[in-house]
CSV table of C-alpha atoms and ligand atoms in Angstrom, one decimal:
chain,number,residue,atom,x,y,z
A,269,SER,CA,142.1,-11.7,-48.3
A,270,GLU,CA,141.3,-9.0,-45.8
A,271,GLN,CA,138.0,-7.3,-46.4
A,272,ILE,CA,136.3,-4.2,-45.3
A,273,THR,CA,132.6,-3.1,-45.6
A,274,VAL,CA,132.1,0.3,-47.7
A,275,ALA,CA,130.3,1.6,-44.9
A,276,ASP,CA,133.2,1.1,-42.6
A,277,LEU,CA,135.8,2.3,-44.9
A,278,ALA,CA,133.8,5.5,-45.7
A,279,GLN,CA,133.5,6.0,-41.9
A,280,ARG,CA,137.0,5.8,-41.3
A,281,MET,CA,137.9,8.2,-44.0
A,282,ALA,CA,135.3,10.6,-42.6
A,283,VAL,CA,133.2,10.7,-45.9
A,284,LYS,CA,129.7,9.7,-46.8
A,285,ALA,CA,129.4,6.0,-47.9
A,286,ARG,CA,127.7,7.2,-51.0
A,287,GLU,CA,130.7,9.1,-52.1
A,288,VAL,CA,132.6,5.8,-51.7
A,289,THR,CA,130.1,3.7,-53.8
A,290,LYS,CA,130.1,6.4,-56.6
A,291,LEU,CA,134.0,6.2,-56.6
A,292,LEU,CA,133.6,2.3,-56.9
A,293,MET,CA,131.4,2.5,-59.8
A,294,LYS,CA,133.5,4.7,-61.5
A,295,MET,CA,136.4,2.1,-60.9
A,296,GLY,CA,134.2,-0.5,-62.2
A,297,GLU,CA,133.1,-1.9,-59.1
A,298,MET,CA,129.2,-2.3,-58.0
A,299,ALA,CA,129.0,-2.3,-54.4
A,300,ARG,CA,126.5,-1.2,-51.9
A,301,GLU,CA,127.3,0.2,-48.4
A,302,SER,CA,127.0,-3.0,-46.8
A,303,ASP,CA,129.2,-5.1,-49.3
A,304,THR,CA,132.8,-5.8,-48.5
A,305,ILE,CA,135.9,-5.0,-50.7
A,306,ASP,CA,139.3,-6.0,-50.5
A,307,GLN,CA,142.3,-4.3,-49.2
A,308,ALA,CA,144.0,-3.5,-52.6
A,309,THR,CA,140.7,-1.9,-53.7
A,310,ALA,CA,140.2,0.0,-50.4
A,311,SER,CA,143.7,1.4,-50.7
A,312,LEU,CA,142.9,2.8,-54.3
A,313,VAL,CA,139.7,4.3,-53.0
A,314,VAL,CA,141.8,6.1,-50.0
A,315,GLU,CA,144.3,7.3,-52.6
A,316,GLU,CA,141.5,8.7,-55.1
A,317,MET,CA,139.7,10.3,-52.1
A,318,GLY,CA,142.8,11.9,-50.8
A,319,HIS,CA,143.4,13.5,-54.3
A,320,ASN,CA,142.1,17.0,-54.5
A,321,PRO,CA,139.3,17.2,-57.1
A,322,VAL,CA,140.3,20.8,-58.1
A,323,LEU,CA,143.9,19.8,-58.8
A,324,VAL,CA,143.9,21.6,-62.2
A,325,SER,CA,142.8,25.1,-60.9
A,326,ASP,CA,145.2,24.5,-58.1
A,327,THR,CA,148.3,24.2,-60.1
A,328,LYS,CA,146.8,27.4,-62.1
A,329,VAL,CA,147.1,29.6,-58.9
A,330,GLU,CA,150.7,28.6,-58.6
A,331,ASP,CA,151.4,28.9,-62.4
A,332,ASP,CA,149.8,32.6,-62.5
A,333,LEU,CA,152.1,33.4,-59.5
A,334,GLN,CA,155.2,32.2,-61.3
A,335,ASP,CA,154.2,33.9,-64.6
A,336,ALA,CA,153.9,37.2,-62.7
A,337,VAL,CA,157.2,36.8,-61.2
A,338,ASP,CA,158.9,35.8,-64.5
A,339,GLU,CA,157.2,38.8,-66.4
A,340,ARG,CA,159.0,41.2,-64.0
A,341,SER,CA,162.5,39.5,-64.3
A,342,SER,CA,165.1,40.8,-66.7
A,343,ASN,CA,168.8,41.6,-66.9
A,344,VAL,CA,170.2,38.0,-66.8
A,345,GLN,CA,173.5,37.8,-65.3
A,346,THR,CA,176.1,35.2,-64.1
A,347,ARG,CA,175.3,34.3,-60.5
A,348,PRO,CA,177.5,32.9,-57.9
A,349,PRO,CA,177.4,28.8,-57.4
A,350,VAL,CA,175.5,27.6,-54.2
A,351,VAL,CA,177.6,24.9,-52.6
A,352,THR,CA,176.5,22.2,-50.1
A,353,ILE,CA,179.3,20.4,-48.2
A,354,MET,CA,178.3,16.7,-47.3
A,355,GLY,CA,180.1,13.8,-46.0
A,356,HIS,CA,180.3,11.0,-43.3
A,357,VAL,CA,180.3,12.0,-39.6
A,358,ASP,CA,183.5,13.5,-38.3
A,359,HIS,CA,185.1,13.8,-41.7
A,360,GLY,CA,185.5,17.4,-41.4
A,361,LYS,CA,182.4,19.2,-42.7
A,362,THR,CA,182.2,22.0,-40.1
A,363,SER,CA,186.1,22.4,-39.8
A,364,LEU,CA,186.3,22.9,-43.5
A,365,LEU,CA,183.4,25.4,-43.5
A,366,ASP,CA,184.9,27.2,-40.5
A,367,LYS,CA,188.4,27.2,-42.5
A,368,ILE,CA,187.1,28.8,-45.5
A,369,ARG,CA,185.2,31.3,-43.5
A,370,GLU,CA,188.1,32.1,-41.4
A,371,THR,CA,190.5,32.6,-44.3
A,372,LYS,CA,188.0,34.2,-46.7
A,373,VAL,CA,185.4,36.4,-44.7
A,374,ALA,CA,187.1,39.5,-43.6
A,375,THR,CA,187.3,39.3,-39.8
A,376,GLY,CA,187.0,41.8,-37.3
A,377,GLU,CA,184.8,44.4,-38.9
A,378,ALA,CA,183.3,46.9,-36.6
A,379,GLY,CA,179.9,45.7,-35.2
A,380,GLY,CA,180.0,42.7,-37.4
A,381,ILE,CA,178.5,40.0,-35.2
A,382,THR,CA,178.7,36.6,-37.0
A,383,GLN,CA,175.5,35.0,-36.8
A,384,HIS,CA,174.2,31.6,-38.0
A,385,ILE,CA,171.9,31.9,-40.9
A,386,GLY,CA,172.8,28.7,-42.5
A,387,ALA,CA,174.5,30.0,-45.5
A,388,TYR,CA,177.2,32.5,-46.0
A,389,HIS,CA,179.2,33.7,-49.2
A,390,VAL,CA,182.9,34.2,-49.7
A,391,GLU,CA,185.0,36.1,-52.3
A,392,THR,CA,187.6,34.1,-53.9
A,393,ASP,CA,189.9,34.5,-57.1
A,394,ARG,CA,187.3,32.9,-59.3
A,395,GLY,CA,184.5,35.0,-57.9
A,396,VAL,CA,181.8,34.7,-55.1
A,397,ILE,CA,180.8,31.2,-53.8
A,398,THR,CA,178.0,30.7,-51.6
A,399,PHE,CA,177.9,27.8,-48.9
A,400,LEU,CA,174.8,26.4,-47.4
A,401,ASP,CA,176.0,25.3,-44.0
A,402,THR,CA,173.0,23.7,-42.7
A,403,PRO,CA,171.9,20.8,-45.0
A,404,GLY,CA,172.9,17.6,-43.6
A,405,HIS,CA,171.3,14.9,-45.4
A,406,ALA,CA,167.8,15.3,-44.1
A,407,ALA,CA,167.5,18.7,-45.0
A,408,PHE,CA,169.1,18.0,-48.5
A,409,SER,CA,166.4,15.5,-49.1
A,410,ALA,CA,163.6,17.7,-47.7
A,411,MET,CA,164.5,20.5,-50.0
A,412,ARG,CA,164.7,18.3,-53.0
A,413,SER,CA,161.3,16.6,-52.2
A,414,ARG,CA,159.8,20.1,-52.0
A,415,GLY,CA,161.3,20.6,-55.6
A,416,ALA,CA,163.5,23.4,-54.3
A,417,GLN,CA,166.8,22.5,-55.7
A,418,ALA,CA,168.9,25.0,-53.5
A,419,THR,CA,172.3,23.5,-54.4
A,420,ASP,CA,174.4,23.6,-57.6
A,421,ILE,CA,177.4,21.8,-56.5
A,422,VAL,CA,178.0,19.3,-53.5
A,423,VAL,CA,181.5,19.1,-52.1
A,424,LEU,CA,181.8,15.6,-50.5
A,425,VAL,CA,184.3,15.6,-47.8
A,426,VAL,CA,186.2,12.2,-47.2
A,427,ALA,CA,188.7,11.7,-44.5
A,428,ALA,CA,191.9,10.4,-45.9
A,429,ASP,CA,192.4,8.1,-42.8
A,430,ASP,CA,189.0,6.9,-42.8
A,431,GLY,CA,187.8,6.4,-46.1
A,432,MET,CA,184.6,5.9,-47.7
A,433,MET,CA,181.8,5.3,-45.0
A,434,PRO,CA,178.1,4.8,-45.5
A,435,GLN,CA,177.1,8.4,-45.3
A,436,THR,CA,179.9,9.2,-47.9
A,437,GLU,CA,178.0,6.7,-50.3
A,438,GLU,CA,174.4,8.3,-49.3
A,439,ALA,CA,175.8,11.6,-50.2
A,440,ILE,CA,176.9,10.3,-53.5
A,441,ASP,CA,173.5,8.8,-54.0
A,442,HIS,CA,171.5,12.1,-53.1
A,443,ALA,CA,173.8,14.2,-55.4
A,444,ARG,CA,173.4,11.7,-58.1
A,445,ALA,CA,169.7,11.5,-57.9
A,446,ALA,CA,169.5,15.5,-57.7
A,447,GLY,CA,171.6,15.7,-60.8
A,448,THR,CA,174.0,17.7,-58.7
A,449,PRO,CA,177.7,17.6,-59.7
A,450,LEU,CA,180.2,16.4,-57.3
A,451,ILE,CA,183.7,17.6,-56.1
A,452,VAL,CA,185.6,15.5,-53.8
A,453,ALA,CA,187.5,17.0,-50.9
A,454,ILE,CA,189.9,14.4,-49.5
A,455,ASN,CA,190.5,15.8,-46.1
A,456,LYS,CA,192.7,15.5,-43.1
A,457,MET,CA,195.7,15.0,-45.2
A,458,ASP,CA,198.1,16.4,-42.5
A,459,LYS,CA,197.5,13.1,-40.8
A,460,PRO,CA,200.1,10.7,-41.0
A,461,SER,CA,197.7,7.8,-41.3
A,462,ALA,CA,196.3,9.6,-44.4
A,463,ASP,CA,195.9,7.4,-47.4
A,464,PRO,CA,194.3,9.4,-50.3
A,465,ASP,CA,194.9,6.5,-52.7
A,466,ARG,CA,192.7,4.3,-50.7
A,467,VAL,CA,189.9,6.9,-50.6
A,468,LEU,CA,190.3,7.2,-54.6
A,469,ASN,CA,190.0,3.5,-55.0
A,470,GLU,CA,187.1,2.9,-52.8
A,471,LEU,CA,185.3,5.9,-54.5
A,472,THR,CA,185.5,4.1,-57.9
A,473,THR,CA,183.2,1.5,-56.6
A,474,LYS,CA,180.6,3.8,-56.5
A,475,GLU,CA,181.6,5.2,-60.0
A,476,VAL,CA,183.1,8.2,-58.6
A,477,VAL,CA,186.3,8.6,-60.6
A,478,SER,CA,189.0,11.1,-60.1
A,479,GLU,CA,189.9,13.3,-62.9
A,480,ASP,CA,193.6,12.1,-62.5
A,481,TRP,CA,192.5,8.5,-63.0
A,482,GLY,CA,190.6,9.4,-66.2
A,483,GLY,CA,187.2,10.0,-64.6
A,484,ASP,CA,185.3,13.3,-64.5
A,485,THR,CA,185.0,14.0,-60.7
A,486,PRO,CA,187.5,16.7,-59.7
A,487,MET,CA,189.2,16.1,-56.4
A,488,ALA,CA,191.3,18.1,-54.0
A,489,ARG,CA,193.5,16.8,-51.3
A,490,ILE,CA,193.1,19.1,-48.5
A,491,SER,CA,193.6,19.8,-44.7
A,492,ALA,CA,190.9,21.6,-42.9
A,493,LYS,CA,193.1,21.9,-40.1
A,494,THR,CA,196.1,23.6,-41.9
A,495,GLY,CA,194.5,25.2,-44.5
A,496,ASP,CA,196.4,23.1,-47.2
A,497,GLY,CA,194.6,22.7,-50.4
A,498,ILE,CA,191.6,24.8,-49.7
A,499,ASP,CA,192.4,27.5,-52.4
A,500,GLU,CA,192.9,24.6,-54.8
A,501,LEU,CA,189.4,23.2,-53.8
A,502,LEU,CA,187.7,26.7,-54.1
A,503,GLU,CA,189.4,26.9,-57.5
A,504,LEU,CA,187.9,23.7,-58.6
A,505,ILE,CA,184.3,24.9,-57.5
A,506,GLY,CA,185.0,28.1,-59.5
A,507,LEU,CA,185.9,26.0,-62.7
A,508,GLN,CA,182.9,23.8,-62.1
A,509,ALA,CA,180.5,26.8,-61.6
A,510,GLU,CA,182.0,28.4,-64.9
A,511,LEU,CA,181.3,25.2,-66.8
A,512,MET,CA,177.6,25.2,-65.6
A,513,GLU,CA,177.2,28.7,-66.9
A,514,LEU,CA,174.8,29.6,-63.9
A,515,GLU,CA,172.7,32.6,-64.5
A,516,ALA,CA,169.9,34.4,-63.2
A,517,PRO,CA,167.9,37.5,-63.6
A,518,LEU,CA,169.3,40.1,-61.5
A,519,ASP,CA,166.2,42.5,-61.9
A,520,GLY,CA,162.7,42.0,-60.8
A,521,ALA,CA,160.7,39.9,-58.4
A,522,ALA,CA,163.1,38.0,-56.0
A,523,GLN,CA,162.4,34.1,-55.7
A,524,GLY,CA,164.4,31.7,-53.8
A,525,VAL,CA,164.1,29.1,-51.0
A,526,VAL,CA,164.0,29.2,-47.2
A,527,ILE,CA,167.0,28.1,-45.5
A,528,GLU,CA,166.1,28.1,-41.8
A,529,SER,CA,163.5,29.7,-39.7
A,530,LYS,CA,163.0,30.3,-36.1
A,531,LEU,CA,161.0,32.2,-33.7
A,532,GLU,CA,162.8,34.6,-31.5
A,533,LYS,CA,161.8,36.5,-28.6
A,534,GLY,CA,161.2,40.2,-29.3
A,535,ARG,CA,162.0,39.6,-33.1
A,536,GLY,CA,159.4,37.3,-34.2
A,537,ALA,CA,159.9,34.9,-37.2
A,538,VAL,CA,163.6,35.1,-38.3
A,539,VAL,CA,164.0,33.6,-41.7
A,540,SER,CA,166.9,32.9,-43.6
A,541,LEU,CA,166.4,32.9,-47.3
A,542,LEU,CA,168.4,32.1,-50.1
A,543,VAL,CA,167.7,34.5,-53.2
A,544,LYS,CA,167.7,32.4,-56.5
A,545,LYS,CA,166.5,35.1,-58.9
A,546,GLY,CA,165.9,38.7,-59.1
A,547,THR,CA,166.8,41.0,-56.2
A,548,LEU,CA,165.0,41.1,-52.7
A,549,LYS,CA,164.6,44.5,-51.2
A,550,GLN,CA,163.6,46.0,-47.8
A,551,GLY,CA,159.9,46.5,-47.8
A,552,ASP,CA,159.2,43.8,-50.4
A,553,LEU,CA,155.9,41.6,-49.8
A,554,VAL,CA,157.4,37.9,-49.5
A,555,LEU,CA,155.3,34.9,-49.8
A,556,ALA,CA,157.1,32.0,-48.2
A,557,GLY,CA,155.2,28.6,-48.1
A,558,GLU,CA,151.9,29.3,-46.4
A,559,HIS,CA,153.0,32.9,-44.8
A,560,TYR,CA,153.5,36.2,-46.2
A,561,GLY,CA,154.6,39.4,-44.8
A,562,LYS,CA,156.6,42.6,-45.7
A,563,VAL,CA,160.5,42.6,-45.3
A,564,ARG,CA,160.9,44.7,-42.0
A,565,ALA,CA,164.5,44.3,-41.9
A,566,MET,CA,167.3,42.5,-43.9
A,567,THR,CA,170.8,41.6,-42.7
A,568,ASP,CA,173.5,39.6,-44.3
A,569,GLU,CA,175.4,36.7,-42.6
A,570,ARG,CA,177.5,38.9,-40.4
A,571,GLY,CA,174.6,40.8,-39.1
A,572,GLN,CA,175.0,43.9,-41.0
A,573,ARG,CA,171.8,45.7,-42.1
A,574,ILE,CA,171.6,45.6,-46.0
A,575,LYS,CA,168.6,47.1,-48.4
A,576,SER,CA,168.9,44.5,-51.2
A,577,ALA,CA,170.2,41.0,-52.2
A,578,GLY,CA,170.6,39.6,-55.5
A,579,PRO,CA,171.0,35.9,-56.6
A,580,SER,CA,172.7,33.5,-54.8
A,581,ILE,CA,173.0,35.7,-51.7
A,582,PRO,CA,171.9,34.6,-48.4
A,583,VAL,CA,169.9,36.8,-46.2
A,584,GLU,CA,168.0,36.8,-43.0
A,585,ILE,CA,164.8,38.8,-43.0
A,586,LEU,CA,162.2,39.9,-40.1
A,587,GLY,CA,158.5,40.5,-41.1
A,588,LEU,CA,157.0,37.2,-41.6
A,589,PRO,CA,154.2,36.4,-39.1
A,590,GLU,CA,155.3,32.9,-38.8
A,591,THR,CA,158.0,30.4,-39.7
A,592,PRO,CA,157.7,28.8,-42.9
A,593,ALA,CA,159.4,25.4,-43.2
A,594,ALA,CA,163.0,25.2,-44.3
A,595,GLY,CA,162.8,24.1,-47.8
A,596,SER,CA,159.9,26.1,-48.8
A,597,GLU,CA,159.9,28.2,-51.8
A,598,PHE,CA,159.7,32.0,-51.4
A,599,LEU,CA,158.6,34.9,-53.8
A,600,VAL,CA,158.0,38.3,-53.9
A,601,VAL,CA,154.5,39.4,-55.0
A,602,THR,CA,153.1,42.7,-55.9
A,603,ASP,CA,149.5,42.2,-54.6
A,604,GLU,CA,148.7,41.5,-51.0
A,605,LYS,CA,145.1,40.2,-51.9
A,606,LYS,CA,146.9,37.5,-54.3
A,607,ALA,CA,149.4,36.7,-51.5
A,608,ARG,CA,146.5,36.1,-48.9
A,609,GLU,CA,144.8,34.0,-51.9
A,610,VAL,CA,147.8,31.7,-52.4
A,611,ALA,CA,148.7,31.4,-48.7
A,612,ASP,CA,145.1,30.3,-47.9
A,613,PHE,CA,145.2,28.0,-51.1
A,614,ARG,CA,148.4,26.6,-49.5
A,615,THR,CA,147.1,26.2,-46.1
A,616,ASN,CA,144.1,24.1,-47.4
A,617,ARG,CA,146.1,22.0,-49.6
A,618,GLU,CA,148.2,21.3,-46.6
A,619,ARG,CA,145.3,20.5,-44.5
A,620,GLU,CA,144.3,17.9,-47.0
A,621,GLN,CA,147.3,16.4,-47.4
A,622,GLN,CA,147.5,15.8,-43.7
A,623,LEU,CA,144.1,14.3,-43.8
A,624,GLU,CA,145.2,12.2,-46.5
A,625,ARG,CA,148.0,10.8,-44.7
A,626,GLN,CA,145.9,10.4,-41.6
A,627,ASN,CA,143.7,8.3,-43.6
A,628,LYS,CA,146.1,6.2,-45.1
A,629,MET,CA,147.5,5.4,-41.8
A,630,ARG,CA,144.2,4.8,-40.3
A,631,LEU,CA,143.8,2.3,-43.1
A,632,GLU,CA,146.9,0.7,-42.5
A,633,ASN,CA,146.2,0.5,-38.8
A,634,MET,CA,142.9,-1.1,-39.4
A,635,PHE,CA,144.3,-3.6,-41.7
A,636,GLU,CA,146.8,-4.7,-39.0
A,637,GLN,CA,144.1,-5.1,-36.4
A,638,MET,CA,142.3,-7.5,-38.7
B,192,GTP,P1,179.6,16.0,-38.1
B,192,GTP,O1,179.2,17.4,-38.1
B,192,GTP,O2,179.6,15.5,-36.6
B,192,GTP,O3,179.2,15.1,-39.0
B,192,GTP,O4,181.2,16.2,-38.3
B,192,GTP,P2,182.1,17.0,-39.3
B,192,GTP,O5,182.0,16.5,-40.5
B,192,GTP,O6,181.5,18.3,-39.2
B,192,GTP,O7,183.4,17.0,-38.6
B,192,GTP,P3,184.3,18.1,-37.8
B,192,GTP,O8,184.4,19.2,-38.5
B,192,GTP,O9,183.5,18.3,-36.6
B,192,GTP,O10,185.6,17.3,-37.4
B,192,GTP,C1,185.5,16.2,-36.7
B,192,GTP,C2,186.9,16.0,-36.1
B,192,GTP,O11,188.0,15.8,-37.1
B,192,GTP,C3,187.5,17.1,-35.4
B,192,GTP,O12,188.0,16.8,-34.1
B,192,GTP,C4,188.2,18.1,-36.2
B,192,GTP,O13,189.2,18.8,-35.5
B,192,GTP,C5,189.0,17.0,-37.0
B,192,GTP,N1,189.4,17.4,-38.2
B,192,GTP,C6,188.7,18.1,-39.2
B,192,GTP,N2,189.6,18.2,-40.2
B,192,GTP,C7,190.8,17.9,-39.9
B,192,GTP,C8,191.9,17.8,-40.7
B,192,GTP,O14,192.1,18.3,-41.7
B,192,GTP,N3,193.1,17.3,-40.2
B,192,GTP,C9,193.0,16.8,-38.7
B,192,GTP,N4,194.0,16.4,-38.2
B,192,GTP,N5,191.7,17.0,-38.0
B,192,GTP,C10,190.6,17.3,-38.6
B,193,MG,MG1,179.7,19.2,-38.2
């Protein structure tokens, strides 16, 4: 099989050859710098080398931070559900969100400039519901891989005239992998060609079975065009949320997830956050991913200035020096020194992981060339 010398491998990883021989010895393999090792062993070495040797103390930095946040949180209350709408291309995700917004968000308030912050909340008879309106599948996966579970419920939109399609199946898989409950919205019911029974049938092949058919997936027949069935859908979301008994501490340091962030001329980093715990206030010191800064200004999804935001409420903030990646966790810290320490630590870790990826890639390329 393919071989590489220890010296070569070390050079390509930008480490001393002695480091590699030492590691090999630990792995039970005696090799000198001029000796060759096979690809499997080389891969192991790269993986090992990529690992951060002070991993234990690393997680301690994050754990301490989390402890400090938890210590300050209190007054646990029911919180609104956070809902993500998914589905195949053109099945009506945007139309559904627009219709809900149009019918449920008070329109025409003075000075209310609707702006896109990637999330909004609506009042319904069963309480507030927050919708994430950015996550396509990629964003959903990114959040999941970052461990930031932002969504409580997935609403799967399936067009009644088109049926289950590849992205419908993908969304089912995503929701299942994340353990997120699913509600199906069979859309475009106003169309003469609508065939909801066909949709129900097709969904059973993915083990998504309607409650009407003895399964456990709530389904609503809707039209995002006429608005028919949307109240029923909101009702199902509310019921599901009640079942889940979603709670969060209302008081204490805020914690949550970055929904979107962008740089804007004259405003700097404009960052949309979804608060998951505690209450975020203007003036708070926010640590988001690798960046931290004081919340200079905060607005809701209608562009109205607000002073504080509790659990499941999306906001847009100004005050971070740079844009954290969507899906990063944020939290409020009291101590600027601590914020800097953790931000630095994360920056270093990110750099190391990047190096690790590069090493891996280099190694792969190298073997391809052999
Ligand atoms: P992508 O963002 O491209 O994945 O699509 P989408 O799922 O957001 O679909 P979108 O809301 O853009 O709707 C696609 C098309 O279907 C548009 O032309 C809508 O007007 C139409 N449409 C959406 N919902 C309905 C509905 O309930 N009835 C009818 N008749 N048309 C609908
Ligand atoms: Mg869309």
